[in-house]
Amino acid sequence: MDVDLEKQLREEETLMEKNVVLTTIDKVLNWGRGYSFWPATFGLACCAIEMMATSAGRYDISRFGWEAFRASPRQADVMIVAGTCTRKMAPLLRRIYDQMPEPKWVVAMGSCASAGGPFVDSYSMMAGVDKIVPVDVYVPGCPPRPESLIFAMLRLQYKVSHPAKVRLMRHGK
Amino acid sequence: MENKELLKQRVEELAARVSGEVKESFGVFILKVKAPYIIETLTAAKSFTDVPCDFLHDLGGLDLGDHFEVVYQLSSLRGPQLLRVKAIVDRENPVIDSVTRIWQGANFLEREAYDMFGIIFKGHPNLKRIYLWDDFEGYPLRKDYVTEPIEVRNIVRTRIEGE
């Protein structure tokens, strides 16, 4: 084993015995953020039913620490866009997003919010909310099952807690 | 089926009066009239003796290519009678009298028909778009409506206050 690494590990071990953990402040913050999302409910259509099911007893999203669904955007940091966003709704969605405090993330739930879904050729359809807000995770499905949403939130958690790894996966540098 | 025979008799009397035609489809009488007769027809249908069709169940537009139709679904809380009245509206000049004087509830239904088909209801208290935004161009449920390309639709519009 590398001599330097061994030395570092031994130092960390002695610190652990004294109940001291060294880290960077970003790591701690990102770890905390990843385990305590406060989603803003933006239920627009049938996906909202699945979102409610996810937060209810059987699937119980609070196991992961994301139970505090907020009706006010000012108290939330993840916006789950669940359902069909029409062109009339689009400016309001942008306004809700703008009212959320930083740092904030967006999950586009279902095929409507991701790309327009079955209504993509409709006169009133905003095909994909990524035209108005930056989307972090897309969830396919019509509507997605609660497991899909939980998996999407886990991916978002991974993205939040390991920004460098995600950047590497995405851009390769 | 005494109720149905009574209703048939009343509808046929009315059809003769307003020069309409009666058909039956799946047990429901369909009375087709021209647009100018619509107030007279519906007022009479509302006060049929013994079988009043006094509840406006639904109101909607139809685009049949060369003309529009406004469909009034009538029923009653006082019996099983059902009646469907269809008013033929000209396509170039889609004007018909509003029935908000007879049924207040027709207000929003007529606004929807105006929104989707551009049928103008004369005498309506507040005839403007109900679902779509105010500066939307065209009437999307008309057969000759062409949906804008997705690049145009993806431009985010600014919201008008009080919309």
Coordinates of C-alpha atoms in Angstrom, one line a residue:
Chain A
M1 CA 0.0 0.0 0.0
D2 CA 1.0 3.6 -0.6
V3 CA 3.0 4.9 2.3
D4 CA 1.4 8.3 2.2
L5 CA -2.1 6.8 2.1
E6 CA -1.3 4.5 5.0
K7 CA 0.0 7.4 7.0
Q8 CA -3.2 9.4 6.3
L9 CA -5.4 6.6 7.2
R10 CA -3.6 6.1 10.5
E11 CA -4.0 9.8 11.3
E12 CA -7.7 9.6 10.5
E13 CA -8.0 6.5 12.7
T14 CA -6.5 8.4 15.7
L15 CA -8.8 11.3 15.0
M16 CA -11.8 8.9 14.9
E17 CA -10.9 7.6 18.3
K18 CA -11.1 11.2 19.6
N19 CA -14.5 11.5 17.8
V20 CA -13.3 14.1 15.3
V21 CA -14.2 13.8 11.6
L22 CA -12.5 16.1 9.1
T23 CA -14.2 17.0 5.9
T24 CA -14.8 20.0 3.7
I25 CA -17.8 22.2 4.4
D26 CA -19.2 21.6 0.9
K27 CA -19.3 17.9 1.5
V28 CA -21.2 18.2 4.7
L29 CA -23.6 20.7 3.2
N30 CA -24.2 18.5 0.1
W31 CA -24.7 15.4 2.3
G32 CA -27.2 17.3 4.4
R33 CA -29.0 18.6 1.3
G34 CA -29.2 15.2 -0.3
Y35 CA -30.9 13.7 2.8
S36 CA -33.4 16.5 3.5
F37 CA -35.1 17.6 0.3
W38 CA -38.2 19.7 0.8
P39 CA -40.2 19.1 -2.3
A40 CA -42.6 21.8 -3.6
T41 CA -45.7 20.0 -4.8
F42 CA -46.4 21.1 -8.3
G43 CA -49.1 18.6 -9.2
L44 CA -50.7 19.4 -12.5
A45 CA -52.3 16.2 -13.7
C46 CA -52.5 12.5 -13.1
C47 CA -48.8 12.3 -12.1
A48 CA -49.8 14.2 -9.0
I49 CA -51.7 11.2 -7.8
E50 CA -48.6 9.0 -8.1
M51 CA -46.7 11.7 -6.3
M52 CA -49.2 11.7 -3.5
A53 CA -49.0 7.9 -3.3
T54 CA -45.3 8.2 -3.1
S55 CA -45.5 10.5 -0.1
A56 CA -48.3 8.3 1.6
G57 CA -47.9 5.3 3.8
R58 CA -47.2 2.5 1.4
Y59 CA -44.2 3.9 -0.4
D60 CA -43.4 6.4 2.3
I61 CA -40.9 8.9 0.9
S62 CA -40.2 10.1 4.4
R63 CA -37.9 7.0 4.9
F64 CA -35.3 9.0 2.9
G65 CA -35.8 12.2 4.7
W66 CA -37.9 14.0 2.0
E67 CA -41.2 13.9 3.8
A68 CA -41.8 17.7 4.1
F69 CA -43.9 18.4 1.1
R70 CA -44.4 22.1 1.0
A71 CA -47.2 24.1 -0.5
S72 CA -45.2 27.2 -0.5
P73 CA -42.2 27.6 -2.9
R74 CA -40.4 29.7 -0.4
Q75 CA -39.9 26.8 1.9
A76 CA -39.0 24.2 -0.7
D77 CA -35.9 23.3 -2.6
V78 CA -37.0 20.6 -5.1
M79 CA -39.8 21.2 -7.5
I80 CA -41.4 18.0 -8.7
V81 CA -43.3 19.0 -11.8
A82 CA -45.9 16.3 -11.9
G83 CA -48.1 16.4 -14.9
T84 CA -49.0 18.3 -18.1
C85 CA -47.8 21.9 -18.2
T86 CA -49.9 24.0 -20.6
R87 CA -48.8 27.2 -22.2
K88 CA -51.1 29.1 -20.0
M89 CA -49.5 27.5 -16.9
A90 CA -45.9 28.0 -18.1
P91 CA -45.3 31.6 -16.9
L92 CA -46.7 30.6 -13.5
L93 CA -44.4 27.6 -13.3
R94 CA -41.5 29.9 -14.0
R95 CA -42.6 32.3 -11.3
I96 CA -42.9 29.5 -8.7
Y97 CA -39.4 28.4 -9.7
D98 CA -38.1 31.9 -9.3
Q99 CA -39.6 32.2 -5.8
M100 CA -37.8 29.1 -4.5
P101 CA -34.6 29.9 -2.5
E102 CA -31.2 28.7 -3.7
P103 CA -30.0 25.9 -4.0
K104 CA -32.9 24.4 -6.0
W105 CA -33.5 21.5 -8.3
V106 CA -36.2 20.4 -10.6
V107 CA -37.6 16.9 -11.3
A108 CA -39.7 16.5 -14.4
M109 CA -42.0 13.7 -13.6
G110 CA -43.8 11.8 -16.4
S111 CA -43.6 12.0 -20.1
C112 CA -45.7 15.2 -20.3
A113 CA -43.3 17.2 -18.2
S114 CA -40.3 15.6 -19.8
A115 CA -41.2 16.0 -23.5
G116 CA -44.9 16.6 -24.1
G117 CA -46.1 13.1 -23.8
P118 CA -49.3 12.2 -25.7
F119 CA -50.3 15.9 -26.0
V120 CA -47.1 17.0 -27.8
D121 CA -49.0 18.1 -30.9
S122 CA -51.7 19.9 -29.0
Y123 CA -52.4 23.7 -29.4
S124 CA -52.0 24.4 -25.7
M125 CA -49.1 22.2 -24.8
M126 CA -45.7 23.4 -23.5
A127 CA -43.8 20.4 -24.7
G128 CA -41.3 19.7 -21.9
V129 CA -40.7 22.0 -18.9
D130 CA -37.0 22.1 -19.7
K131 CA -37.9 25.0 -22.0
I132 CA -38.7 27.2 -19.0
V133 CA -36.8 25.8 -16.0
P134 CA -33.5 23.8 -15.8
V135 CA -34.4 20.2 -15.2
D136 CA -32.1 17.9 -13.2
V137 CA -33.8 14.5 -13.4
Y138 CA -36.3 13.3 -15.9
V139 CA -38.7 10.5 -14.9
P140 CA -40.2 8.5 -17.8
G141 CA -43.6 6.9 -17.5
C142 CA -47.2 7.8 -18.0
P143 CA -47.6 8.2 -15.1
P144 CA -44.4 6.8 -13.5
R145 CA -44.9 4.4 -10.6
P146 CA -43.9 5.6 -7.1
E147 CA -40.8 3.4 -7.3
S148 CA -39.7 5.4 -10.4
L149 CA -40.1 8.7 -8.5
I150 CA -38.2 7.4 -5.5
F151 CA -35.4 6.2 -7.8
A152 CA -35.4 9.6 -9.5
M153 CA -35.1 11.3 -6.1
L154 CA -32.2 8.9 -5.3
R155 CA -30.5 9.9 -8.5
L156 CA -31.0 13.5 -7.6
Q157 CA -29.6 12.8 -4.1
Y158 CA -26.5 11.2 -5.8
K159 CA -26.2 14.2 -8.0
V160 CA -26.4 16.6 -5.1
S161 CA -24.0 14.7 -2.9
H162 CA -21.4 13.9 -5.6
P163 CA -21.3 16.9 -7.9
A164 CA -17.8 16.1 -9.1
K165 CA -18.6 12.5 -10.1
V166 CA -21.8 13.7 -11.9
R167 CA -19.7 16.2 -13.8
L168 CA -17.3 13.5 -14.7
M169 CA -20.1 11.2 -15.9
R170 CA -21.7 14.0 -17.9
H171 CA -18.7 15.8 -19.5
G172 CA -15.9 13.3 -19.0
K173 CA -13.5 15.8 -17.4
Chain B
M1 CA -93.0 3.7 -21.6
E2 CA -95.8 6.2 -21.2
N3 CA -93.3 9.0 -20.5
K4 CA -91.5 8.3 -23.8
E5 CA -94.7 8.4 -25.9
L6 CA -95.7 11.7 -24.3
L7 CA -92.3 13.1 -24.9
K8 CA -92.4 12.0 -28.5
Q9 CA -95.8 13.6 -29.1
R10 CA -94.6 16.9 -27.5
V11 CA -91.4 16.9 -29.5
E12 CA -93.2 16.3 -32.8
E13 CA -95.6 19.1 -32.1
L14 CA -92.8 21.4 -31.4
A15 CA -90.8 20.3 -34.5
A16 CA -93.8 21.1 -36.6
R17 CA -94.0 24.6 -35.1
V18 CA -90.3 25.5 -35.5
S19 CA -89.8 23.6 -38.8
G20 CA -87.3 21.2 -37.3
E21 CA -86.8 17.5 -37.8
V22 CA -86.9 14.7 -35.2
K23 CA -84.7 11.6 -35.1
E24 CA -84.3 8.9 -32.5
S25 CA -80.9 7.6 -31.6
F26 CA -80.2 5.1 -28.8
G27 CA -83.5 6.0 -27.1
V28 CA -82.9 9.7 -27.2
F29 CA -84.9 12.1 -29.3
I30 CA -82.8 14.5 -31.4
L31 CA -84.5 17.7 -32.5
K32 CA -82.6 19.6 -35.3
V33 CA -83.6 23.2 -35.8
K34 CA -82.2 26.3 -37.5
A35 CA -80.3 28.8 -35.3
P36 CA -82.9 31.6 -35.3
Y37 CA -85.5 29.2 -33.7
I38 CA -83.4 28.1 -30.8
I39 CA -84.9 30.4 -28.1
E40 CA -88.4 29.4 -29.1
T41 CA -87.5 25.7 -29.1
L42 CA -85.8 25.7 -25.8
T43 CA -88.4 27.8 -24.1
A44 CA -91.0 25.4 -25.3
A45 CA -89.0 22.3 -24.3
K46 CA -88.5 23.7 -20.8
S47 CA -92.2 23.9 -20.3
F48 CA -93.5 20.8 -22.0
T49 CA -96.7 19.7 -20.1
D50 CA -96.1 16.6 -18.0
V51 CA -92.6 15.9 -19.5
P52 CA -90.7 19.2 -19.0
C53 CA -87.1 19.1 -20.2
D54 CA -86.0 21.8 -17.8
F55 CA -82.4 20.9 -16.9
L56 CA -79.6 22.0 -19.3
H57 CA -77.3 19.1 -18.9
D58 CA -74.6 20.1 -21.3
L59 CA -74.0 22.5 -24.2
G60 CA -71.3 22.1 -26.8
G61 CA -70.2 23.0 -30.3
L62 CA -69.6 20.7 -33.2
D63 CA -67.8 21.3 -36.5
L64 CA -69.3 19.4 -39.4
G65 CA -67.2 20.9 -42.1
D66 CA -69.8 23.0 -44.0
H67 CA -71.6 24.2 -40.9
F68 CA -71.4 24.3 -37.1
E69 CA -73.9 22.9 -34.7
V70 CA -74.6 23.8 -31.1
V71 CA -75.8 20.8 -29.1
Y72 CA -78.0 21.2 -26.1
Q73 CA -78.5 18.1 -23.9
L74 CA -81.7 18.5 -21.9
S75 CA -82.9 16.3 -19.1
S76 CA -85.0 16.8 -16.0
L77 CA -84.9 16.2 -12.3
R78 CA -88.6 15.3 -12.4
G79 CA -88.6 12.4 -14.7
P80 CA -86.5 10.2 -17.0
Q81 CA -87.1 12.3 -20.2
L82 CA -84.0 13.1 -22.3
L83 CA -83.9 15.4 -25.3
R84 CA -81.1 16.5 -27.5
V85 CA -81.6 19.8 -29.4
K86 CA -79.2 20.6 -32.2
A87 CA -79.0 24.1 -33.7
I88 CA -77.5 24.5 -37.1
V89 CA -75.2 27.5 -37.3
D90 CA -73.8 29.1 -40.4
R91 CA -70.1 28.7 -40.8
E92 CA -69.3 32.1 -42.3
N93 CA -71.4 34.0 -39.8
P94 CA -71.6 31.8 -36.6
V95 CA -74.1 33.7 -34.6
I96 CA -76.7 32.2 -32.3
D97 CA -78.9 33.6 -29.5
S98 CA -77.6 33.0 -26.0
V99 CA -79.7 30.8 -23.7
T100 CA -78.3 32.4 -20.5
R101 CA -81.8 34.1 -20.1
I102 CA -83.3 30.6 -19.8
W103 CA -80.6 28.8 -17.9
Q104 CA -78.0 30.9 -16.0
G105 CA -75.7 27.9 -16.0
A106 CA -75.2 28.2 -19.8
N107 CA -72.9 31.1 -19.1
F108 CA -69.6 29.1 -18.9
L109 CA -70.7 26.5 -21.4
E110 CA -71.3 29.1 -24.0
R111 CA -68.0 30.7 -23.2
E112 CA -66.3 27.3 -23.8
A113 CA -68.1 26.9 -27.2
Y114 CA -67.0 30.4 -28.1
D115 CA -63.4 29.6 -27.0
M116 CA -63.1 26.4 -29.0
F117 CA -65.3 27.1 -32.1
G118 CA -65.7 30.9 -32.3
I119 CA -69.5 30.6 -32.2
I120 CA -70.8 34.0 -31.1
F121 CA -73.7 33.9 -28.6
K122 CA -75.8 37.1 -28.9
G123 CA -76.9 38.4 -25.6
H124 CA -74.3 36.7 -23.5
P125 CA -73.3 38.8 -20.5
N126 CA -69.5 38.1 -20.6
L127 CA -68.5 36.5 -23.8
K128 CA -64.7 36.0 -23.7
R129 CA -62.3 33.1 -23.7
I130 CA -62.5 30.8 -20.7
Y131 CA -59.8 28.1 -21.1
L132 CA -57.3 29.7 -23.4
W133 CA -55.5 32.9 -22.8
D134 CA -56.9 36.2 -24.1
D135 CA -54.4 36.8 -26.9
F136 CA -54.7 33.2 -28.4
E137 CA -55.3 33.4 -32.1
G138 CA -57.8 31.1 -33.8
Y139 CA -60.3 28.6 -32.6
P140 CA -58.5 25.3 -32.0
L141 CA -61.4 22.8 -32.3
R142 CA -62.4 23.9 -35.8
K143 CA -61.5 21.4 -38.4
D144 CA -59.5 23.9 -40.4
Y145 CA -57.3 25.0 -37.5
V146 CA -53.6 24.4 -38.0
T147 CA -51.6 23.9 -34.9
E148 CA -48.5 26.1 -34.7
P149 CA -45.1 24.4 -35.0
I150 CA -43.5 23.3 -31.8
E151 CA -40.8 26.0 -32.1
V152 CA -43.5 28.7 -31.9
R153 CA -45.4 26.9 -29.1
N154 CA -42.3 26.6 -27.0
I155 CA -41.9 30.4 -26.7
V156 CA -43.0 31.2 -23.2
R157 CA -45.6 33.9 -23.2
T158 CA -45.8 36.6 -20.5
R159 CA -48.8 36.4 -18.3
I160 CA -51.4 39.2 -18.4
E161 CA -52.5 40.3 -15.0
G162 CA -56.1 39.5 -14.2
E163 CA -56.3 36.8 -16.8

